[in-house]
Amino acid sequence: MISTQAESLEMARTQLYIDGVWVDGQNGATLEVINPATEEPIATVAYGTGSDARHALEAAQRALPVWQKTNVYERAAKLKKIADLMRENVDYLATALTMEQGKPLAEAKGETMASAATFEWFAEEAKRAYGRTIPASANNKRLFTVRHPVGVCAAVSPWNFPLILQARKLAPALAVGCTTVSRPSSQTPLSLLRLFELMEQVELPAGSINLLMGPPAELMTEFMENRICRKISFTGSTEVGKELVRNSAQQMKRLSLELGGHAPVIIFPDVDVESVAKASVIGKFRNNGQVCICPTRFYAHKDIEKDYLEACVEETKKLVLGNGLDPDVNIGPMFENRALDKTDAIVQDATSKGAQCLTGGGRSNQFERGYYYEPTVLTSVSSDMSIMTEEPFAPVMPIMDYSDIDEVIAKANDTEFGLAAYVLTNDLSAAFKMAEGLEFGTIGINDTVPAAPQSPFGGLKESGIGRENSIEGMDVYLETKAVSLAIQE
Ligand code: NAD
């Protein structure tokens, strides 16, 4: 059980952070943040405007030469200190994360520690932002490259991973000498506000990091139209991502886009059914299925499909639904009421077209308040159901069978999304064939949690442009300048 004291959230900071100062938004507007477990307001935060975004960009522009000239080893030491502070304050950060977003506290702590690891990894990697020397075709020339930070970057992220999605942008950008303006989802700003409080302690130059809550389209218009902003790194839906691509043409604004997914899971007949069912259920219902790389379409080989289905239903029934602050809970509430409506619509569409619901299938009636949905397993699923074509973002597990490896690869690839795919097998040849044949940016083989700071993360096809994490995730904050030097022979 959770104590009632844990239900209230003391927030030291709730304002915008611009130019090294905590301020109200220009028009004094505020927004209540709601706990999805209780539907109660837990904090009131400042809600800025386009002109606040302009001030933040101007502050970031002023800070740029100072931060850029700060030696990379000094920048790295500050980022490493941020990582240390996050680890020391994991409970402080994770409690806010659970209360604003709904995920169980263990998952929130995991997200916090992974965010700290991201700051630490980029602190180290920026020291290796090497250029090249290039053999010239004339004896009197010397060719080499210089890596140059892109400049002021906007970091825009959604509500499902409020800390790590900002960490994946801020850590590489700051590490290579860019300055930043962060815009989290205004519905989940609390853990990031706490992180900014901690970041204040490392004394970055005023203006090098800024934080805004506010209306998404208005703030984005400022990022897009203001020439100070050289790059926008956006995580969110493919629909909004496409709009940003269209709008970026005017100034050739640099974009990194981490967008939606619809991940297939292919289960081979050689697996230990019980253990892969357990792993599948953990992967599927993590954060209620509200994960961009969430497994969303399960293809089990026909020889084991019946056993796999039964084992998944059994595992799903064991999951404990409730307030994420309760240590016994494995699934918290969904993020908002709209998500419950969308999940209902997906399930109803599937069952009306012949799917069978083996467990779950509706809103939970265990709770008086909160956005709870029963974890759901569906079978007899067909390709005309919306769950197979649209990104579900829901605690619903559709399981189908297949008999032929080429046929299942074709089915898995038959989507405009290309973010993540999963393969469960002990057959090395099959694993290679899948890694080579599947058109997805991340392929988890016997691994349903495949993201790591040192490994590239991003989408093929309409799931995005660019990569986060890893060397590639640092490169997108650097431009390459070629220098050609003619010498006297
Ligand atoms: P969304 O696109 O509606 O919103 C994402 C962010 O952009 C939010 O902060 C939102 O306030 C803002 N936004 C919304 N409309 C905007 C507009 N017109 N102009 C500018 N900004 C706007 O996405 P969502 O539903 O909040 O988030 C879920 C989506 O994010 C899913 O599609 C999920 O797959 C995707 N996602 C992708 C990754 C990844 O790394 N690829 C990670 C997490 C989530």
XYZ file of C-alpha atoms and ligand atoms in Angstrom:
533
model
C 0.000 0.000 0.000
C 1.107 3.562 -0.551
C 1.013 6.256 2.083
C -1.261 9.243 1.515
C 1.754 11.501 2.016
C 3.275 10.013 -1.130
C 0.200 11.261 -3.037
C 1.193 14.898 -2.632
C 4.163 16.201 -4.554
C 6.154 19.114 -3.168
C 7.631 20.899 -6.155
C 10.496 23.282 -5.452
C 10.363 24.610 -9.011
C 7.355 24.952 -11.269
C 8.329 27.918 -13.465
C 10.047 28.231 -16.814
C 13.855 28.258 -16.754
C 15.214 30.932 -19.086
C 18.694 32.431 -19.112
C 19.596 30.812 -15.801
C 16.555 32.198 -13.960
C 13.194 30.681 -12.921
C 10.415 32.844 -14.362
C 6.673 32.865 -14.965
C 5.429 32.778 -18.523
C 5.017 36.138 -20.229
C 1.218 36.115 -19.870
C 1.189 34.545 -16.386
C -0.713 31.458 -17.525
C -0.424 28.193 -15.599
C -1.380 24.573 -16.125
C -2.368 21.873 -13.638
C -0.513 18.583 -13.862
C -2.783 15.607 -13.195
C -1.802 12.297 -11.612
C -3.291 9.626 -13.912
C -3.523 7.201 -10.961
C -5.886 9.443 -9.008
C -7.088 12.086 -11.513
C -6.029 14.661 -8.879
C -3.930 17.747 -9.654
C -0.424 17.305 -8.209
C 1.238 20.567 -9.255
C 0.598 23.807 -11.091
C 3.280 24.847 -13.549
C 3.974 27.957 -15.598
C 2.690 27.850 -19.159
C 4.695 30.013 -21.529
C 4.144 31.606 -24.923
C 5.966 32.040 -28.216
C 7.666 35.138 -26.831
C 9.055 33.088 -23.919
C 10.421 30.700 -26.528
C 12.046 33.656 -28.287
C 13.662 34.833 -25.043
C 14.922 31.315 -24.375
C 16.437 31.056 -27.862
C 18.102 34.455 -27.453
C 19.551 33.387 -24.103
C 20.825 30.156 -25.662
C 22.401 32.191 -28.461
C 24.217 34.429 -25.966
C 25.478 31.389 -24.057
C 26.680 29.618 -27.188
C 30.168 31.171 -27.582
C 30.879 30.739 -23.860
C 29.838 27.077 -23.795
C 31.440 26.300 -27.135
C 34.787 27.664 -25.895
C 34.541 25.723 -22.648
C 37.070 22.936 -23.069
C 35.457 19.605 -23.883
C 37.008 18.005 -20.789
C 35.389 20.679 -18.628
C 32.058 20.215 -20.405
C 32.362 16.459 -19.891
C 33.067 16.901 -16.164
C 29.868 18.953 -15.788
C 27.786 16.383 -17.643
C 29.286 13.591 -15.550
C 28.289 15.570 -12.453
C 24.719 15.749 -13.789
C 24.755 11.945 -14.120
C 26.019 11.610 -10.537
C 23.336 13.975 -9.230
C 20.638 12.001 -11.031
C 21.826 8.768 -9.433
C 22.028 10.372 -5.980
C 18.493 11.757 -6.422
C 16.910 8.807 -8.173
C 13.954 8.633 -5.747
C 13.338 12.373 -6.011
C 13.209 12.224 -9.804
C 11.421 8.881 -10.145
C 8.603 9.764 -7.727
C 7.704 12.807 -9.822
C 7.917 10.689 -12.955
C 5.528 8.050 -11.636
C 3.080 10.637 -10.356
C 2.917 12.659 -13.560
C 3.062 9.780 -16.030
C 1.669 6.709 -14.256
C 4.426 4.121 -14.808
C 5.401 1.917 -11.832
C 8.125 3.342 -9.609
C 10.579 0.567 -10.552
C 10.211 1.563 -14.234
C 10.570 5.250 -13.328
C 13.784 4.487 -11.436
C 15.004 2.478 -14.422
C 14.296 5.428 -16.722
C 16.138 7.795 -14.351
C 19.216 5.564 -14.129
C 19.259 5.086 -17.911
C 19.044 8.877 -18.326
C 22.022 9.276 -15.984
C 23.917 6.668 -18.042
C 23.103 8.695 -21.168
C 24.633 11.870 -19.689
C 27.703 9.915 -18.622
C 28.182 8.181 -21.967
C 28.005 11.408 -23.996
C 30.299 13.157 -21.505
C 32.900 10.543 -22.414
C 32.136 10.320 -26.114
C 32.442 14.056 -26.833
C 36.150 13.710 -26.059
C 36.314 11.511 -29.140
C 34.516 13.812 -31.607
C 37.371 13.286 -34.024
C 37.813 14.892 -37.431
C 39.807 13.391 -40.309
C 42.908 14.094 -42.328
C 42.360 13.303 -45.977
C 45.042 12.526 -48.597
C 45.101 15.383 -51.120
C 45.505 14.960 -54.871
C 48.024 17.838 -55.061
C 51.340 17.846 -53.224
C 50.909 21.401 -51.974
C 47.572 20.767 -50.287
C 46.575 19.484 -46.881
C 42.969 18.461 -46.304
C 41.324 17.968 -42.955
C 37.941 18.318 -41.304
C 36.818 20.344 -38.321
C 33.749 19.329 -36.289
C 31.551 22.270 -35.445
C 28.576 22.305 -33.036
C 25.288 22.937 -34.856
C 24.402 25.807 -32.502
C 21.197 26.452 -30.571
C 19.001 23.333 -30.503
C 15.362 22.855 -29.511
C 14.549 19.552 -27.776
C 10.865 18.603 -27.999
C 9.564 15.414 -26.388
C 6.293 13.634 -25.528
C 4.816 12.396 -22.264
C 5.666 8.688 -22.283
C 9.352 8.972 -21.268
C 9.694 12.516 -19.877
C 13.274 12.117 -18.649
C 15.137 9.863 -21.000
C 13.849 11.422 -24.206
C 15.195 14.787 -23.041
C 18.450 13.157 -21.857
C 19.011 11.684 -25.339
C 18.889 15.216 -26.772
C 20.470 17.361 -24.054
C 23.442 15.114 -23.296
C 24.906 14.929 -26.834
C 23.992 18.524 -27.689
C 25.649 19.955 -24.578
C 28.583 17.559 -24.782
C 29.662 18.859 -28.201
C 29.101 22.535 -27.356
C 25.531 23.289 -28.464
C 23.107 25.137 -26.196
C 19.512 24.035 -25.747
C 15.876 24.964 -25.253
C 13.802 22.053 -23.919
C 10.099 21.711 -24.429
C 8.697 18.585 -22.702
C 5.032 17.656 -22.874
C 3.338 20.242 -20.629
C 1.362 17.376 -19.078
C 4.557 15.706 -17.766
C 7.072 18.435 -16.940
C 7.674 17.612 -13.270
C 10.555 15.133 -13.433
C 12.341 17.390 -15.936
C 11.785 20.428 -13.710
C 13.478 18.461 -10.924
C 16.323 17.531 -13.270
C 16.798 21.207 -14.177
C 16.932 22.016 -10.445
C 19.776 19.510 -10.153
C 21.469 20.786 -13.314
C 21.553 24.278 -11.768
C 24.007 22.879 -9.219
C 26.657 22.202 -11.879
C 26.712 25.879 -12.874
C 26.478 25.759 -16.627
C 26.784 29.213 -18.238
C 23.493 31.140 -17.926
C 21.312 30.460 -20.970
C 23.006 27.233 -22.037
C 19.988 25.172 -20.951
C 16.424 26.488 -20.967
C 13.094 24.853 -20.150
C 9.659 25.819 -21.414
C 6.180 24.460 -20.920
C 3.566 25.913 -23.248
C 1.302 25.413 -26.266
C 3.079 22.978 -28.616
C 2.286 24.521 -31.980
C 3.024 28.096 -30.809
C 6.397 27.196 -29.309
C 7.283 25.031 -32.294
C 6.463 27.907 -34.668
C 9.023 30.035 -32.830
C 11.639 27.253 -33.032
C 10.907 26.765 -36.714
C 10.784 30.430 -37.753
C 13.480 31.922 -35.540
C 16.870 31.700 -37.293
C 18.654 31.464 -33.948
C 17.340 27.926 -33.622
C 19.587 25.821 -35.867
C 18.206 22.408 -35.095
C 15.054 20.803 -33.759
C 15.228 17.347 -32.255
C 11.686 16.048 -31.996
C 10.310 12.855 -30.495
C 6.623 12.231 -31.074
C 4.096 11.013 -33.589
C 4.816 10.431 -37.265
C 1.946 12.791 -38.099
C 3.564 15.770 -36.339
C 7.003 14.693 -37.608
C 5.785 14.999 -41.210
C 4.450 18.485 -40.525
C 7.883 19.485 -39.189
C 9.612 18.145 -42.308
C 7.309 20.280 -44.476
C 7.901 23.395 -42.375
C 11.666 22.937 -42.118
C 12.233 23.674 -45.813
C 12.041 27.440 -45.352
C 15.347 27.665 -43.461
C 16.766 24.176 -44.078
C 16.288 23.692 -40.352
C 18.248 20.647 -39.174
C 15.842 17.990 -37.917
C 16.208 14.789 -35.947
C 12.928 12.900 -35.804
C 12.147 9.977 -33.510
C 8.625 8.956 -34.453
C 6.078 6.174 -34.110
C 6.472 2.419 -34.428
C 4.521 -0.835 -34.774
C 6.899 -3.570 -33.740
C 6.484 -7.195 -34.828
C 7.627 -10.025 -32.567
C 8.485 -13.285 -34.305
C 8.578 -16.377 -32.154
C 10.369 -19.425 -33.562
C 9.348 -23.022 -32.764
C 12.637 -23.844 -30.987
C 12.060 -21.559 -27.975
C 11.229 -22.416 -24.401
C 7.609 -21.314 -24.547
C 7.154 -20.502 -20.863
C 10.168 -18.225 -20.635
C 9.554 -16.385 -23.916
C 5.916 -15.869 -22.944
C 7.116 -14.282 -19.706
C 9.569 -12.013 -21.590
C 6.907 -11.142 -24.184
C 4.381 -10.099 -21.545
C 6.947 -7.981 -19.682
C 7.986 -6.279 -22.936
C 4.410 -5.786 -24.133
C 2.934 -4.267 -21.001
C 5.882 -2.099 -19.960
C 4.495 1.423 -19.456
C 1.088 0.045 -20.498
C 2.233 -0.437 -24.085
C 2.785 3.335 -24.365
C 6.310 2.886 -25.703
C 7.484 3.724 -29.230
C 9.378 0.415 -29.505
C 6.619 -1.538 -27.762
C 6.052 -5.033 -29.213
C 2.657 -4.712 -30.907
C 2.176 -7.668 -33.294
C 3.050 -11.171 -32.128
C 3.648 -13.875 -34.758
C 4.122 -17.300 -33.126
C 5.091 -20.329 -35.214
C 2.068 -22.609 -35.721
C 3.776 -25.513 -33.898
C 3.864 -23.595 -30.633
C 1.195 -20.915 -31.131
C -1.420 -22.594 -28.925
C 1.012 -23.152 -26.026
C 2.482 -19.667 -26.402
C -0.975 -18.104 -26.387
C -1.999 -19.979 -23.245
C 1.262 -19.093 -21.484
C 0.881 -15.403 -22.424
C -2.682 -15.316 -21.112
C -1.551 -16.927 -17.864
C 1.341 -14.450 -17.462
C -0.906 -11.501 -18.304
C -3.412 -12.521 -15.639
C -0.631 -12.380 -13.036
C 0.058 -8.687 -13.679
C -0.961 -6.402 -10.830
C -2.700 -3.210 -11.931
C -2.694 -0.150 -9.674
C -1.050 3.064 -8.551
C 2.580 2.965 -9.692
C 3.773 4.123 -6.262
C 2.617 0.803 -4.803
C 5.678 -1.510 -4.935
C 3.524 -4.561 -5.748
C 2.125 -2.990 -8.915
C 3.467 -3.983 -12.366
C 1.093 -1.890 -14.483
C 0.033 1.642 -13.651
C -2.794 3.693 -15.129
C -2.772 4.745 -18.756
C -1.627 8.302 -19.267
C -4.974 10.007 -19.856
C -8.652 9.367 -20.371
C -8.252 9.773 -24.133
C -5.885 6.808 -24.136
C -8.610 4.654 -22.538
C -11.071 5.718 -25.243
C -8.546 4.920 -27.962
C -7.791 1.504 -26.444
C -11.503 0.708 -26.213
C -11.928 1.669 -29.866
C -9.023 -0.585 -30.935
C -10.368 -3.565 -29.000
C -13.932 -3.040 -30.209
C -12.792 -2.697 -33.818
C -10.867 -5.988 -33.520
C -13.616 -7.964 -31.786
C -16.266 -6.650 -34.191
C -14.135 -8.061 -37.034
C -13.724 -11.494 -35.455
C -10.895 -11.211 -32.906
C -11.327 -13.145 -29.659
C -10.442 -11.516 -26.377
C -8.813 -14.053 -24.019
C -8.246 -11.778 -21.052
C -8.920 -8.114 -20.274
C -10.809 -6.238 -22.968
C -12.043 -3.194 -21.079
C -11.503 -0.498 -18.469
C -10.757 -1.870 -15.037
C -13.571 -1.577 -12.503
C -11.247 -2.164 -9.521
C -10.663 1.554 -8.967
C -12.910 4.534 -8.332
C -10.450 6.983 -9.874
C -7.620 6.737 -12.379
C -7.209 5.669 -16.006
C -6.936 1.914 -15.644
C -7.289 -0.574 -18.476
C -7.176 -4.351 -18.081
C -4.129 -5.841 -19.839
C -5.635 -7.520 -22.871
C -4.718 -10.500 -25.072
C -6.389 -10.965 -28.463
C -6.307 -13.864 -30.902
C -7.888 -14.525 -34.349
C -6.503 -11.186 -35.439
C -6.489 -10.190 -39.111
C -4.750 -7.521 -41.154
C -7.917 -5.448 -41.694
C -8.123 -4.567 -37.979
C -6.908 -1.118 -36.909
C -4.617 -2.682 -34.291
C -2.585 -4.138 -37.179
C -2.241 -0.935 -39.181
C -2.171 1.957 -36.684
C 0.302 2.398 -33.850
C -1.774 1.099 -30.903
C 0.085 2.628 -27.885
C -2.106 0.450 -25.672
C -1.949 -2.565 -23.314
C -3.252 -4.928 -25.974
C -1.374 -8.004 -27.209
C -2.565 -9.470 -30.533
C -1.195 -12.973 -31.198
C -1.245 -14.674 -34.611
C 0.387 -17.761 -36.096
C 2.678 -18.251 -39.126
C 4.280 -21.206 -40.823
C 6.925 -19.875 -43.192
C 9.899 -17.657 -42.380
C 9.837 -15.646 -45.634
C 6.112 -15.097 -45.297
C 6.481 -13.803 -41.739
C 9.326 -11.463 -42.713
C 7.099 -10.054 -45.475
C 4.219 -9.577 -43.021
C 6.482 -7.964 -40.451
C 7.847 -5.525 -43.041
C 4.426 -4.725 -44.486
C 4.119 -1.398 -42.667
C 5.242 2.189 -43.115
C 6.774 2.042 -39.625
C 10.336 0.814 -39.139
C 11.342 1.516 -35.554
C 11.819 -1.821 -33.769
C 11.282 -5.542 -34.272
C 11.842 -8.548 -32.041
C 12.851 -12.139 -32.672
C 12.679 -14.949 -30.149
C 14.779 -17.948 -31.147
C 17.776 -20.072 -30.242
C 18.511 -20.811 -33.908
C 21.553 -18.776 -34.928
C 20.850 -18.999 -38.652
C 17.278 -17.840 -38.151
C 18.503 -14.965 -35.964
C 20.884 -13.769 -38.702
C 18.265 -14.127 -41.401
C 15.856 -12.005 -39.363
C 18.476 -9.362 -38.478
C 19.222 -9.011 -42.195
C 15.651 -9.271 -43.504
C 13.680 -7.100 -41.084
C 13.406 -3.413 -42.046
C 13.583 -1.840 -38.593
C 16.077 0.454 -36.853
C 16.413 -1.717 -33.757
C 16.128 -5.499 -33.767
C 15.955 -7.202 -30.381
C 16.901 -10.861 -30.581
C 15.788 -12.528 -27.354
C 15.823 -8.998 -25.930
C 12.637 -6.998 -25.452
C 14.422 -3.998 -23.876
C 17.095 -3.271 -26.506
C 17.863 0.476 -26.079
C 21.261 1.560 -24.654
C 23.162 4.889 -24.698
C 26.007 3.380 -26.714
C 23.776 1.775 -29.380
C 22.096 3.720 -32.228
C 18.353 4.236 -31.802
C 15.983 5.424 -34.515
C 13.645 4.525 -37.286
C 13.659 3.360 -40.886
C 10.869 4.440 -43.273
C 8.301 6.761 -41.625
C 9.567 6.102 -38.097
C 12.052 8.930 -38.285
C 15.159 10.617 -39.566
C 18.522 10.401 -37.815
C 19.579 8.446 -34.758
C 19.769 9.104 -31.040
C 22.249 7.512 -28.621
C 25.679 6.268 -29.771
C 28.219 7.978 -32.017
C 25.462 8.663 -34.564
C 23.426 10.402 -31.864
C 26.337 12.766 -31.244
C 27.090 13.364 -34.935
C 23.655 14.925 -35.483
C 24.691 17.834 -33.218
C 27.873 18.448 -35.218
C 28.467 19.883 -38.677
C 31.564 18.837 -40.622
C 33.681 21.613 -42.103
C 36.315 20.744 -44.700
C 39.547 22.724 -44.585
C 41.853 22.805 -47.586
C 45.249 24.328 -46.823
C 47.671 25.166 -49.611
C 51.286 25.183 -48.402
C 54.512 26.312 -49.996
C 56.443 23.331 -51.253
P 2.714 14.025 -30.467
O 3.388 14.058 -31.776
O 1.290 14.377 -30.403
O 3.467 14.975 -29.413
C 4.856 14.902 -29.188
C 5.319 16.243 -28.619
O 5.107 17.256 -29.579
C 4.547 16.687 -27.391
O 5.395 17.403 -26.538
C 3.465 17.576 -27.965
O 3.020 18.520 -27.048
C 4.186 18.216 -29.127
N 3.308 18.549 -30.256
C 2.079 18.068 -30.528
N 1.583 18.641 -31.642
C 2.531 19.490 -32.106
C 2.623 20.355 -33.214
N 1.651 20.475 -34.108
N 3.739 21.065 -33.375
C 4.735 20.929 -32.500
N 4.723 20.136 -31.419
C 3.632 19.412 -31.225
O 2.980 12.565 -29.879
P 2.375 11.949 -28.548
O 1.116 11.270 -28.883
O 2.413 12.911 -27.439
O 3.517 10.858 -28.237
C 3.442 9.565 -28.629
C 4.157 9.363 -29.959
O 5.552 9.564 -29.771
C 4.008 7.953 -30.477
O 3.800 7.964 -31.869
C 5.350 7.324 -30.139
O 5.698 6.216 -30.925
C 6.255 8.474 -30.349
N 7.512 8.236 -29.641
C 8.626 7.979 -30.372
C 9.820 7.696 -29.732
C 11.065 7.396 -30.506
O 12.152 7.499 -29.925
N 10.980 7.057 -31.772
C 9.869 7.700 -28.329
C 8.699 7.969 -27.614
C 7.527 8.247 -28.289
